[in-house]
Amino acid sequence: MNKTEKALREIQAMDELAAMDSPIHRLAPLAKLLVTVAYIFVTVSFSKYDMTGLLIMILYPVAGYQFSLIPVYTCFYKLRIVLPLVCAVGIFNPFFDRGIVMTLGTISVSGGVISMLTLLMKGVFCLMASFLLVATTSIEEICHALRQFHVPRILTSLLLLTWRYVSLLLEQVSIMTQSYHLRAPGQKGIHVSAWGSFLGQLILRSMDRAAALYESMELRGFHGDFYYAGQKKMTAASWMYMVVWIGLFILMRAYNLPQILGSLFV
Amino acid sequence: MDMICFEDVTFAYEKENMVLDHLSFSIKEGEQVGLIGANGAGKSTLMKAMLGLISYEGHIYVDGQEVKPQNYAAVRKTLGYVLQDSDNQMFMPTVFEDMIFGPVNYGMSREEAEKRVEETLARMGLLHLKNRHNYKLSGGEKRMAAIATILAMEPKGMLMDEPSTALDPRNRRRLIEVLNELPVTKLIATHDLDLVLETCDRVLLLDDGKIVADGAAGEILRDKELLERHNLELPFCLAGVRIK
């Protein structure tokens, strides 16, 4: 299996994760979407030095992965390309912000280090929450929830088709690469002289397939609405999930819970 | 009553190269028609025109309604189209989700659609594929599932573009049985002339965008000279193929 095929399989495996059965999978997509949006919004709103306050936000992804039966490892493995970028966002902060904001025993910690760690935590937490949403909800259900939320049809269709077309594009790359290597034994990668035609063919073939796929959807009555994905209604459990989590997020943001808990023992 | 009616239909990708050349014919409700012709004869284009997927000159009527933008939904509900490439037809994660896509989009309740999907799968002997992921299906399984997605919509007519491609002999036999059991109008574009002989009463022979023969399947498919003149051959079952 070549690299492209592996990437394709990984994308397709996301559909398998979303098709699993767990208490989280059974919830209404709208509830999960709103909780995720609220979580991201609250998480990024913490100030750059409020590391202790932010720490409690790990509660949501940890509980989410536990109840959805999806190993956290899967999340980190799938996001292995993006995570280093997230970690690199605040890498220069320690050089610019050298003011000491706290001391741990004899070690002084600068504001730059704290803000770097805070940024890192925010990025990782938000990625974990987003992955939890996509791993427990199919793309059609997410689009359906977005439509319920009155997101314009054009945007939801764009989201759905991008997701589907990424697979098509990868499939075409895989087929063409395989065909190239069968006729160019011993060569590593695609020779530079073939790049132009390879890319041109890839675009043309992908466009053709994308058009055929969209035609097929249109022929079966698709016009941008996701009726077929709307079987999971807002049940009492979904309402409770949404209200409890959003309430907790507000509480976590308004009060520094780790500090309050800590003060009980000190 | 005519299910499909073509009146002087013309289509060309480039002006000098006619793909459909002033075509006029009709197909009656319940008829089983084989559309045959060599590669590039215009079979797929003709089917696409019926569904409003290409802009043509002339008039096409499906179940009494003209094929024009305001009628597309009704026309596409009336005529189910099995694409040549199943990969383009199966875009949902699982077979079940793919099959439920059409009926629900056309206004059927989820419960009713689920029941219909189960019935269709059972009729085609494909119940074991119900929850399978599309990308894990073999070529033949995908082909049968693609046909099932259209059957689940219970259209009044079916357009099938090379339905027997990628099917092993056993699945091909099952397909022929299913096609013969279906009480709907069928237009089957294929090079598999044996399949046409077993499933169709009438044959349209297309060459260079024109209908060059229209008649009973038994007659046209036995006419060796006619078939060879249009780059086709007698069906294997009639050709007396010599075994090496």
XYZ file of C-alpha atoms in Angstrom:
510
model
C 0.000 0.000 0.000
C 1.528 3.352 -0.981
C 1.420 6.542 1.103
C -1.571 7.978 -0.740
C -3.549 4.813 -0.276
C -2.734 4.888 3.437
C -3.952 8.483 3.660
C -7.127 7.490 1.816
C -7.752 4.597 4.190
C -7.300 6.928 7.162
C -9.925 9.306 5.805
C -12.297 6.442 5.122
C -11.690 5.082 8.614
C -13.202 8.302 9.991
C -16.549 7.179 8.580
C -16.137 3.905 10.442
C -15.470 5.737 13.709
C -18.578 7.864 13.164
C -20.638 4.720 12.538
C -19.737 3.193 15.926
C -22.318 2.925 18.678
C -21.840 4.657 22.032
C -23.795 7.048 24.272
C -22.054 9.979 22.554
C -22.686 8.614 19.044
C -26.392 8.334 19.858
C -26.765 12.016 20.785
C -28.288 14.516 18.355
C -25.614 16.042 16.063
C -26.918 19.541 16.824
C -26.249 19.075 20.558
C -22.704 17.825 19.889
C -22.016 20.622 17.448
C -23.204 23.342 19.822
C -21.245 21.893 22.749
C -18.092 21.741 20.593
C -18.528 25.321 19.382
C -19.165 26.507 22.955
C -16.123 24.559 24.167
C -13.822 26.074 21.571
C -15.205 29.541 22.199
C -14.690 29.267 25.987
C -11.271 27.630 25.665
C -9.792 30.294 23.421
C -11.253 33.061 25.604
C -8.903 32.317 28.533
C -6.182 34.918 28.985
C -2.664 33.980 27.897
C -1.388 33.673 31.497
C -4.422 31.813 32.883
C -2.910 28.366 32.636
C -4.434 27.024 35.849
C -7.918 28.179 34.857
C -7.518 26.561 31.451
C -6.390 23.262 32.929
C -9.924 22.281 33.967
C -11.067 22.454 30.325
C -9.423 19.072 29.750
C -12.420 17.589 31.516
C -14.627 17.738 28.388
C -12.337 15.898 25.927
C -11.357 13.324 28.547
C -14.992 12.557 29.419
C -15.933 12.657 25.719
C -13.335 10.094 24.665
C -14.200 7.914 27.642
C -17.914 7.770 26.838
C -17.530 7.560 23.066
C -15.233 4.523 23.415
C -12.721 6.148 21.061
C -9.137 5.794 22.305
C -7.384 9.167 22.798
C -4.465 7.558 20.983
C -6.542 7.504 17.770
C -7.019 11.256 18.027
C -3.318 11.991 18.498
C -2.336 9.519 15.776
C -4.726 11.010 13.215
C -3.713 14.534 14.119
C 0.023 13.803 14.130
C 0.634 16.169 11.196
C -1.253 19.097 12.694
C -0.151 18.764 16.310
C 3.473 19.904 15.762
C 2.128 23.022 14.021
C -0.127 23.752 16.987
C 2.802 23.230 19.347
C 4.931 25.589 17.263
C 2.479 28.489 17.443
C 3.855 29.989 20.663
C 7.412 28.767 20.355
C 8.919 32.267 20.187
C 6.928 33.673 23.125
C 9.690 32.888 25.714
C 12.115 35.082 23.731
C 9.851 38.123 23.596
C 8.045 37.999 26.934
C 10.738 37.611 29.593
C 8.941 39.165 32.567
C 8.824 36.789 35.539
C 5.240 35.961 36.470
C 5.740 33.093 38.906
C 8.344 31.040 40.703
C 8.293 27.309 41.215
C 10.534 26.788 44.219
C 13.789 28.351 43.052
C 12.875 28.364 39.344
C 11.523 31.578 37.874
C 9.033 31.164 35.078
C 8.649 33.940 32.522
C 5.359 35.141 31.038
C 6.522 33.870 27.621
C 6.809 30.286 28.857
C 3.377 30.435 30.479
C 1.750 31.959 27.383
C 3.472 29.351 25.180
C 2.103 26.542 27.323
C -1.329 28.161 27.441
C -1.407 28.448 23.643
C -0.281 24.853 23.335
C -3.004 23.668 25.692
C -5.664 25.709 23.919
C -4.657 24.300 20.539
C -4.506 20.690 21.712
C -7.785 20.912 23.647
C -9.633 22.466 20.700
C -8.245 19.873 18.300
C -9.264 17.078 20.656
C -12.789 18.476 20.926
C -13.105 18.933 17.150
C -11.823 15.422 16.510
C -14.308 14.072 19.056
C -17.110 15.711 17.073
C -16.002 14.310 13.686
C -15.254 10.893 15.117
C -18.707 10.560 16.668
C -20.786 12.307 14.000
C -20.837 11.640 10.266
C -20.140 14.530 7.908
C -23.755 14.415 6.683
C -25.017 14.706 10.257
C -22.707 17.648 10.917
C -23.982 19.351 7.754
C -27.562 18.609 8.795
C -26.887 20.172 12.206
C -25.328 23.219 10.552
C -28.439 23.576 8.377
C -30.621 23.412 11.517
C -28.424 26.190 12.818
C -29.338 28.159 9.632
C -25.866 28.024 8.124
C -26.363 28.776 4.371
C -26.958 25.735 2.180
C -24.055 26.661 -0.086
C -21.590 26.433 2.810
C -22.862 23.089 4.085
C -22.827 21.629 0.565
C -19.306 22.943 0.139
C -18.220 21.290 3.378
C -19.783 17.947 2.435
C -18.446 17.926 -1.102
C -14.945 18.980 -0.007
C -14.897 16.031 2.370
C -16.053 13.651 -0.348
C -13.771 15.149 -3.016
C -10.655 14.835 -0.857
C -11.190 11.069 -1.009
C -11.716 11.206 -4.777
C -8.569 13.244 -5.276
C -6.506 10.877 -3.154
C -7.961 7.887 -4.987
C -6.942 9.393 -8.327
C -3.444 10.188 -7.020
C -3.147 6.623 -5.817
C -4.285 5.104 -9.138
C -2.010 7.365 -11.198
C 1.025 6.879 -8.950
C 0.570 3.124 -9.060
C 0.252 3.168 -12.830
C 3.360 5.391 -13.120
C 5.504 3.156 -10.920
C 4.460 0.004 -12.750
C 5.971 1.513 -15.872
C 8.941 3.190 -14.211
C 10.556 0.500 -12.065
C 13.217 1.564 -9.610
C 12.287 5.228 -9.760
C 11.715 7.110 -6.529
C 8.711 9.394 -6.729
C 7.516 11.009 -9.933
C 10.234 12.327 -12.223
C 10.233 16.107 -12.571
C 9.621 15.866 -16.337
C 6.243 14.218 -15.668
C 5.054 16.629 -12.982
C 3.202 18.938 -15.381
C 1.214 16.281 -17.196
C 0.674 14.319 -13.965
C -0.834 17.318 -12.207
C -2.885 18.327 -15.263
C -4.287 14.819 -15.676
C -4.970 14.603 -11.968
C -6.992 17.820 -11.991
C -8.955 16.861 -15.106
C -9.721 13.355 -13.873
C -10.678 14.567 -10.403
C -12.964 17.213 -11.891
C -14.638 14.618 -14.096
C -15.217 12.281 -11.200
C -16.387 15.074 -8.927
C -18.898 16.177 -11.588
C -20.158 12.602 -12.045
C -20.534 12.160 -8.312
C -22.459 15.402 -7.938
C -24.698 14.430 -10.866
C -25.397 11.150 -9.149
C -26.393 13.015 -5.970
C -28.629 15.382 -7.932
C -30.306 12.483 -9.712
C -31.279 11.070 -6.347
C -32.882 14.308 -5.226
C -30.029 16.123 -3.452
C -30.402 19.897 -3.494
C -28.328 20.932 -0.510
C -30.566 19.649 2.274
C -29.668 16.683 4.422
C -33.042 15.073 5.163
C -31.482 11.624 5.123
C -29.121 12.541 7.970
C -31.771 13.847 10.340
C -32.857 10.712 12.151
C -31.206 11.609 15.456
C -33.602 14.053 17.072
C -33.003 16.282 20.082
C -33.956 13.820 22.825
C -33.999 14.550 26.562
C -30.499 13.057 26.775
C -29.249 15.392 24.029
C -30.775 18.417 25.733
C -29.273 17.391 29.061
C -25.853 16.817 27.463
C -25.955 20.243 25.885
C -27.261 22.176 28.906
C -24.966 20.463 31.425
C -21.813 20.912 29.366
C -22.479 24.499 28.339
C -23.375 25.293 31.980
C -20.111 23.691 33.122
C -18.111 25.634 30.525
C -19.584 28.914 31.772
C -18.782 27.874 35.358
C -15.228 26.893 34.381
C -14.732 30.221 32.656
C -16.283 32.368 35.385
C -14.450 30.748 38.305
C -10.925 29.398 38.497
C -12.018 25.984 39.688
C -8.531 24.439 40.109
C -7.544 27.413 42.294
C -10.731 27.171 44.366
C -10.239 23.432 44.794
C -6.609 24.005 45.717
C -7.477 26.628 48.316
C -9.694 24.112 50.075
C -6.650 22.038 50.917
C -4.044 24.749 51.535
C -48.849 5.496 -23.097
C -45.313 6.563 -23.944
C -42.914 6.513 -21.013
C -40.100 8.137 -22.995
C -40.516 10.168 -26.162
C -37.721 11.819 -28.209
C -38.674 14.433 -30.787
C -35.911 15.537 -33.139
C -33.236 15.572 -30.430
C -29.791 16.834 -31.402
C -26.686 17.206 -29.274
C -23.062 17.984 -30.111
C -20.027 18.720 -27.950
C -18.501 20.448 -30.981
C -20.620 21.765 -33.861
C -19.216 19.494 -36.547
C -19.294 16.396 -34.372
C -22.909 15.308 -33.718
C -23.331 12.914 -30.807
C -27.128 12.706 -31.076
C -28.316 13.423 -34.595
C -32.012 14.366 -34.957
C -33.243 11.424 -32.889
C -36.942 10.590 -32.730
C -38.347 7.507 -31.052
C -40.581 6.509 -28.201
C -40.650 3.802 -25.555
C -43.964 2.594 -24.201
C -44.690 2.025 -20.521
C -43.503 -1.416 -19.442
C -41.265 -1.967 -22.492
C -37.831 -3.529 -22.024
C -35.470 -1.929 -24.484
C -31.827 -2.663 -25.159
C -29.745 0.234 -26.423
C -26.779 -1.137 -28.298
C -24.000 0.380 -30.324
C -20.235 0.465 -30.602
C -18.087 2.632 -28.319
C -18.801 6.328 -28.818
C -22.148 5.697 -30.529
C -23.890 8.067 -28.092
C -25.602 5.613 -25.707
C -24.565 7.301 -22.454
C -25.209 10.769 -23.886
C -28.728 9.736 -24.882
C -29.412 8.633 -21.309
C -27.955 11.809 -19.852
C -30.175 13.889 -22.134
C -33.280 12.148 -20.757
C -32.334 13.223 -17.236
C -31.496 16.808 -18.107
C -27.788 16.348 -17.445
C -26.873 17.902 -20.800
C -28.473 20.683 -22.871
C -29.769 19.523 -26.243
C -31.961 20.765 -29.054
C -35.398 19.230 -29.588
C -37.876 17.826 -27.078
C -37.811 14.878 -24.728
C -40.846 13.783 -22.735
C -40.738 11.425 -19.771
C -44.051 10.086 -18.510
C -45.821 12.960 -20.261
C -43.602 15.705 -18.808
C -41.088 17.586 -20.893
C -37.506 17.376 -19.671
C -36.791 20.974 -18.646
C -35.354 22.513 -15.452
C -38.685 22.974 -13.670
C -39.495 19.272 -14.227
C -36.071 17.821 -13.430
C -37.063 16.604 -9.956
C -40.158 14.807 -11.262
C -38.294 13.338 -14.260
C -35.420 12.106 -12.107
C -37.852 10.541 -9.661
C -39.588 8.772 -12.543
C -36.398 7.478 -14.157
C -33.715 5.835 -12.054
C -30.257 5.933 -13.614
C -27.581 3.331 -12.940
C -24.274 4.952 -13.809
C -21.550 3.220 -15.797
C -19.038 3.609 -12.958
C -20.367 2.397 -9.602
C -17.708 4.373 -7.738
C -19.445 7.544 -8.880
C -22.790 6.242 -7.741
C -21.838 5.107 -4.253
C -20.810 8.215 -2.343
C -22.164 7.524 1.148
C -20.133 5.630 3.758
C -22.257 2.456 3.842
C -24.550 0.597 1.443
C -27.534 1.224 3.711
C -26.932 4.977 3.867
C -26.457 5.096 0.112
C -29.720 3.279 -0.479
C -31.713 5.455 1.879
C -30.334 8.652 0.323
C -32.679 8.768 -2.703
C -36.017 7.743 -1.136
C -35.626 10.156 1.799
C -34.599 13.015 -0.483
C -37.725 12.415 -2.512
C -39.884 12.869 0.574
C -40.323 9.358 1.959
C -40.321 8.959 5.760
C -37.204 7.400 7.220
C -39.102 4.368 8.589
C -40.744 3.681 5.246
C -37.433 4.133 3.416
C -35.661 1.734 5.788
C -38.354 -0.873 5.142
C -38.011 -0.424 1.415
C -34.227 -0.721 1.584
C -34.548 -4.003 3.491
C -37.008 -5.352 0.922
C -34.832 -4.344 -2.011
C -31.722 -5.887 -0.481
C -33.614 -9.096 0.283
C -34.990 -9.260 -3.268
C -31.484 -8.917 -4.675
C -29.957 -11.319 -2.159
C -27.727 -8.558 -0.806
C -28.827 -8.327 2.830
C -25.318 -9.244 3.930
C -24.022 -6.021 2.363
C -26.402 -3.730 4.247
C -23.972 -2.308 6.791
C -20.800 -2.793 4.779
C -18.641 0.211 4.017
C -18.674 1.063 0.323
C -14.924 1.210 -0.016
C -14.647 -2.352 1.293
C -16.911 -3.811 -1.407
C -15.522 -5.760 -4.336
C -16.183 -4.498 -7.882
C -19.121 -6.876 -8.383
C -20.638 -6.203 -4.965
C -20.378 -2.483 -5.609
C -22.123 -2.901 -8.953
C -25.017 -4.865 -7.425
C -25.282 -2.368 -4.554
C -25.335 0.536 -7.043
C -28.255 -1.090 -8.849
C -29.964 -1.648 -5.497
C -29.671 2.065 -4.615
C -31.746 2.874 -7.694
C -34.211 0.022 -7.196
C -34.856 1.303 -3.670
C -36.268 4.473 -5.223
C -38.867 2.322 -7.023
C -38.745 4.391 -10.211
C -41.316 3.904 -12.973
C -38.494 3.458 -15.445
C -34.858 2.489 -15.245
C -31.937 3.590 -17.352
C -28.940 1.332 -16.970
C -25.554 2.072 -18.408
C -23.537 -1.139 -18.785
C -25.195 -2.860 -15.797
C -23.328 -6.142 -16.169
C -19.804 -4.680 -16.175
C -17.613 -6.101 -13.391
C -20.109 -8.823 -12.484
C -19.033 -12.423 -12.136
C -21.223 -15.021 -13.916
C -23.260 -15.775 -10.807
C -24.009 -12.107 -10.056
C -24.721 -11.497 -13.734
C -27.273 -14.305 -13.656
C -28.820 -12.802 -10.488
C -28.947 -9.403 -12.220
C -30.779 -10.905 -15.212
C -33.289 -12.523 -12.855
C -33.810 -9.255 -10.975
C -34.230 -7.316 -14.221
C -36.783 -9.797 -15.514
C -38.740 -9.634 -12.267
C -38.930 -5.828 -12.327
C -42.265 -4.636 -13.642
C -40.937 -1.265 -14.844
C -39.900 0.271 -18.152
C -36.226 -0.423 -18.812
C -33.668 1.004 -21.157
C -30.406 -0.902 -20.960
C -27.334 0.457 -22.715
C -24.784 -2.294 -23.016
C -22.305 -4.228 -25.097
C -23.406 -7.425 -23.389
C -25.717 -8.570 -26.176
C -26.474 -11.853 -24.426
C -27.906 -9.873 -21.520
C -30.044 -7.867 -23.954
C -31.297 -11.077 -25.511
C -32.365 -12.384 -22.107
C -33.924 -9.214 -20.737
C -35.237 -7.049 -23.574
C -38.079 -7.336 -26.086
C -36.917 -4.502 -28.259
C -33.549 -3.191 -29.414
C -32.421 0.242 -30.564
C -29.156 0.142 -32.498
C -27.318 3.428 -32.318
C -24.461 4.405 -34.603
C -22.901 7.810 -34.985
C -25.749 9.456 -33.085
C -28.485 7.957 -35.273
C -30.848 5.068 -34.695
C -29.994 2.683 -37.502
C -32.238 -0.172 -36.415
C -35.267 -0.441 -34.160
C -37.103 -3.718 -33.757
C -37.571 -6.971 -31.904
C -34.482 -8.075 -29.948
C -34.673 -11.590 -31.404
C -34.532 -10.245 -34.951
C -31.889 -7.547 -34.658
C -29.524 -9.604 -32.523
C -29.656 -12.446 -35.055
C -28.824 -10.155 -37.977
C -25.090 -10.809 -38.250
C -24.616 -8.542 -41.244
C -26.360 -5.583 -39.601
C -24.415 -5.996 -36.379
C -21.066 -6.311 -38.128
C -21.797 -3.284 -40.291
C -22.061 -1.272 -37.091
C -18.977 -2.717 -35.367
C -20.857 -5.266 -33.262
C -20.944 -9.048 -33.265
C -23.576 -11.696 -32.745
C -24.265 -12.513 -29.077
C -22.039 -15.382 -27.888
C -25.009 -17.676 -27.399
C -25.918 -17.287 -31.075
C -22.428 -17.114 -32.536
C -21.525 -20.747 -31.957
C -18.178 -19.771 -30.414
C -15.514 -22.388 -30.977
C -13.742 -23.567 -27.818
C -9.978 -23.867 -28.154
